[in-house]
XYZ file of C-alpha atoms in Angstrom:
302
model
C 7.063 21.227 15.019
C 4.144 22.262 12.044
C 0.547 21.699 12.572
C 0.816 19.577 9.342
C 4.038 17.313 10.545
C 2.060 14.517 11.742
C 0.183 13.881 9.215
C 2.883 14.574 6.515
C 5.185 12.127 8.399
C 2.310 9.353 9.229
C 1.037 9.450 5.127
C 5.704 8.996 4.567
C 5.464 6.169 7.366
C 2.607 4.302 6.064
C 4.053 4.276 2.269
C 7.137 2.413 4.203
C 4.429 -0.153 5.943
C 3.363 -1.106 2.394
C 6.775 -1.408 0.537
C 8.085 -3.787 3.953
C 10.381 -0.936 5.093
C 9.736 -1.262 8.475
C 12.946 0.023 9.925
C 12.379 3.259 7.676
C 8.885 3.501 8.863
C 10.031 3.792 12.215
C 12.680 6.327 11.416
C 9.918 8.472 10.104
C 7.415 8.037 13.240
C 10.136 8.736 15.621
C 10.971 12.080 13.829
C 8.048 13.443 15.000
C 8.881 15.065 18.478
C 5.765 13.370 19.858
C 4.657 14.041 23.740
C 3.602 11.251 25.444
C 0.969 10.989 25.555
C 0.007 12.624 21.903
C -1.795 15.596 22.626
C -5.766 15.272 21.836
C -6.087 17.973 19.648
C -4.526 18.637 15.783
C -3.534 15.988 13.518
C -1.838 13.270 16.128
C -4.463 10.620 15.542
C -2.863 10.310 12.041
C 0.466 9.621 13.370
C -0.799 7.030 15.633
C -2.483 5.295 13.228
C 0.383 5.450 11.262
C 2.029 3.430 13.987
C -0.419 1.215 15.000
C -0.588 -0.071 11.166
C 3.220 -0.463 11.557
C 3.044 -2.589 14.624
C 0.426 -5.084 13.380
C 2.699 -5.518 10.077
C 5.698 -6.359 12.692
C 3.468 -8.878 14.123
C 3.295 -6.324 17.471
C -0.568 -7.026 17.438
C -1.154 -5.999 21.024
C 0.659 -2.313 20.249
C -1.640 -1.978 17.468
C -4.668 -2.667 19.211
C -3.401 -0.179 21.767
C -2.393 2.430 19.082
C -5.319 2.262 16.723
C -8.122 2.798 20.083
C -5.947 5.810 20.977
C -6.063 7.170 17.150
C -9.724 6.770 17.359
C -10.265 8.435 20.480
C -8.357 11.620 19.003
C -10.215 11.585 16.200
C -13.225 11.037 17.887
C -12.224 14.155 20.363
C -11.795 15.999 17.014
C -15.622 15.299 15.688
C -14.137 12.706 13.547
C -16.234 9.470 12.365
C -15.530 9.254 8.582
C -13.756 5.911 7.742
C -12.773 7.113 4.376
C -10.712 9.570 6.636
C -9.518 7.314 9.161
C -10.092 3.741 9.471
C -8.826 3.115 12.711
C -11.440 0.341 13.935
C -10.680 -1.960 10.290
C -6.797 -1.111 11.906
C -7.837 -2.574 15.097
C -9.652 -5.015 14.571
C -7.062 -7.061 12.282
C -5.124 -7.059 15.580
C -7.412 -7.819 18.031
C -8.020 -11.127 15.022
C -4.443 -11.710 15.374
C -4.633 -12.151 18.912
C -7.902 -14.283 19.238
C -9.664 -11.686 20.710
C -12.334 -12.289 17.365
C -15.642 -10.970 19.362
C -14.169 -7.646 19.861
C -12.547 -7.068 16.335
C -16.093 -8.383 14.712
C -17.670 -5.674 16.506
C -15.541 -3.325 15.729
C -15.346 -4.571 11.829
C -19.022 -4.429 11.701
C -19.510 -1.147 12.955
C -16.694 0.012 10.441
C -19.322 -1.665 7.743
C -21.446 0.253 9.238
C -20.228 4.050 9.493
C -18.526 3.468 5.890
C -22.089 2.985 4.026
C -23.278 6.126 5.618
C -20.619 7.803 4.108
C -20.985 6.577 0.643
C -17.584 5.891 0.204
C -16.697 2.798 -2.200
C -13.107 2.619 -1.135
C -13.689 2.733 2.542
C -16.610 0.632 2.189
C -14.705 -1.930 0.312
C -11.824 -1.887 2.898
C -14.143 -2.115 5.939
C -15.791 -5.052 4.536
C -12.282 -6.759 3.636
C -11.559 -6.125 7.005
C -14.581 -7.960 8.508
C -14.484 -11.159 5.754
C -11.200 -11.612 7.358
C -12.356 -11.449 11.172
C -15.402 -13.432 10.150
C -14.286 -16.339 8.197
C -16.149 -19.306 6.641
C -18.659 -18.967 4.076
C -19.981 -15.761 5.829
C -16.108 -14.206 5.164
C -16.360 -15.679 1.753
C -18.951 -13.189 0.631
C -18.013 -10.272 2.890
C -14.449 -10.690 0.822
C -16.466 -10.968 -2.545
C -18.367 -8.205 -1.835
C -15.108 -5.804 -0.655
C -14.110 -7.169 -4.488
C -16.959 -5.775 -6.286
C -17.045 -2.640 -4.211
C -12.910 -1.782 -4.994
C -13.082 -3.326 -8.612
C -13.786 0.219 -10.301
C -12.455 2.530 -7.953
C -9.400 4.646 -7.756
C -7.814 2.699 -4.369
C -6.127 0.032 -6.213
C -3.643 -1.089 -3.490
C -7.243 -1.808 -1.503
C -8.535 -3.871 -4.294
C -5.218 -5.824 -4.926
C -5.829 -6.604 -0.927
C -8.672 -7.525 -1.545
C -8.101 -9.892 -4.339
C -5.395 -11.962 -2.594
C -7.612 -11.713 0.840
C -10.491 -13.500 -1.501
C -7.571 -16.042 -3.091
C -6.140 -16.788 -0.277
C -9.869 -17.776 1.740
C -10.846 -19.634 -1.453
C -7.962 -22.035 -1.157
C -8.151 -22.525 2.121
C -11.675 -23.644 1.251
C -9.945 -26.070 -1.756
C -11.322 -23.700 -4.698
C -7.797 -23.876 -5.945
C -8.646 -23.136 -10.003
C -10.151 -19.645 -8.042
C -7.847 -18.695 -5.645
C -5.137 -19.062 -8.493
C -6.860 -16.368 -10.807
C -7.789 -13.562 -7.839
C -4.089 -14.326 -6.326
C -2.859 -13.810 -9.817
C -4.338 -10.566 -10.531
C -3.750 -9.245 -6.848
C 0.191 -10.048 -7.354
C 0.164 -8.173 -10.124
C -1.686 -4.983 -9.161
C 0.648 -5.386 -5.717
C 3.948 -5.882 -7.548
C 3.229 -3.013 -10.204
C 2.843 -0.696 -6.964
C 5.731 -1.572 -4.857
C 3.459 -3.093 -2.415
C 6.276 -6.062 -1.266
C 4.959 -7.587 1.649
C 1.467 -8.208 0.097
C 3.140 -9.654 -3.252
C 4.705 -11.921 -0.954
C 1.766 -13.092 0.960
C 0.061 -13.329 -2.778
C 3.129 -15.549 -3.633
C 2.969 -17.628 -0.659
C -0.599 -18.204 -1.162
C 0.061 -18.868 -5.473
C 2.617 -21.775 -4.305
C 0.172 -22.981 -1.783
C -2.618 -23.958 -4.586
C -0.408 -25.699 -6.549
C 0.946 -22.795 -8.780
C 4.328 -21.156 -9.186
C 3.822 -17.105 -9.412
C 6.160 -15.650 -12.079
C 9.072 -13.971 -10.676
C 9.031 -10.001 -11.445
C 11.727 -8.164 -13.388
C 14.016 -6.148 -11.164
C 15.813 -4.268 -13.173
C 14.937 -2.738 -16.790
C 12.295 -1.184 -17.947
C 9.914 -3.502 -17.856
C 10.850 -3.647 -14.050
C 8.812 0.259 -14.187
C 5.875 0.395 -12.468
C 2.776 2.055 -14.444
C 2.993 5.254 -12.698
C 6.889 5.454 -12.772
C 6.624 5.050 -16.632
C 4.799 8.065 -16.744
C 7.200 10.066 -15.057
C 10.225 8.690 -16.917
C 8.486 9.625 -20.258
C 7.946 12.991 -19.343
C 11.483 13.687 -17.507
C 12.994 11.877 -20.454
C 11.088 14.509 -22.654
C 12.897 17.600 -20.630
C 9.701 18.418 -18.510
C 11.008 19.631 -15.044
C 9.421 17.732 -11.617
C 7.326 20.435 -10.887
C 5.808 20.591 -15.005
C 5.430 16.090 -14.436
C 3.677 16.523 -11.034
C 0.933 19.626 -12.633
C 0.480 17.303 -15.408
C 0.246 13.821 -13.523
C -1.720 15.544 -10.973
C 0.822 14.389 -7.969
C 3.190 16.358 -5.709
C 6.687 17.333 -6.737
C 7.898 14.943 -3.788
C 5.880 11.893 -5.713
C 7.856 12.992 -8.943
C 11.474 12.577 -7.017
C 10.257 9.418 -5.368
C 9.647 7.444 -8.774
C 12.620 9.262 -10.521
C 15.087 7.924 -7.737
C 13.277 4.549 -8.199
C 13.524 4.958 -11.950
C 17.279 5.337 -11.629
C 17.665 2.466 -9.499
C 16.295 -0.015 -12.131
C 17.229 1.606 -14.767
C 21.063 1.326 -13.890
C 21.488 5.040 -14.473
C 22.635 8.338 -12.321
C 21.476 11.498 -14.721
C 18.262 12.478 -15.657
C 20.225 12.834 -19.278
C 20.299 9.397 -19.525
C 16.885 8.567 -19.523
C 15.878 8.733 -22.977
C 19.110 6.762 -24.323
C 17.757 3.748 -21.847
C 13.943 3.665 -22.802
C 14.583 4.305 -26.423
C 17.421 1.833 -26.494
C 15.560 -1.086 -24.660
C 12.144 -0.400 -27.072
C 14.483 -0.598 -29.990
C 16.337 -3.656 -29.328
C 13.462 -5.753 -27.828
C 14.347 -4.955 -24.380
C 16.708 -8.079 -24.043
C 20.068 -6.002 -24.423
C 19.640 -4.277 -20.569
C 21.847 -4.634 -18.358
C 21.470 -4.844 -14.246
C 22.560 -1.526 -12.665
C 25.925 -3.076 -11.392
C 26.679 -4.048 -14.934
C 25.709 -0.232 -15.962
C 28.146 1.256 -13.357
C 30.811 -0.012 -14.887
C 30.238 2.155 -17.739
C 32.228 5.400 -18.671
C 30.094 8.478 -17.828
């Protein structure tokens, strides 16, 4: 196992968690030959934090708390305190809150807000405010969630911004401010859906229904179902650029390009790169209406 494996596997697992692919996240984490207990040196705190996020998403909140605290201890042993690098306190706070341990949850969330302010990282500050707002609740919780939305609104952490808007919308809905709630939930749903964050999108839909709205059904197939990132990759690939050239132009990794292209192929019902241009151009010329599902496309001769 190389020194960077725990970090790379942790990032992959966290992406799977955001997408609701919990079995794949578990498989990724198990691919690391991890001693028990994990070593106190190296990047194993990333691995432990990813495990904490997975356990929390699965509803195993006590295991999530234990893994998050372990991650924090190892992070501190390496001299780490910056929540912009590892937000273990927020993760532990949310799991503790789910267990009904509000006092402990609030203390950890407050600590992360203070540290994030000290490090002056807006996305970390917004994330910490969101966690504190969730565990605090009531009018104060609403104010904190509003502040989190304001802090994250113009930053690059769009999925964290989506989470903040959806959490704020849910809190407003519970406070019977349904019209305002629907606006936040609709915007959050759009952001989450376009980034493949299925559990977050489902939460937004459930809250919208509770707020008296009927969330629009997202397209599953065709160019309109592509996220903005997938569209950029698909257009460049259709022009004949290699994965490496696309990665350099978009400032992403070649692996990310590969993942986006795989998603594009599935949504467009194709299996080869050469088919991209025809699907994109043909759909545009026909006003998207002639698109077929992948099952229909699979019956066409190659």
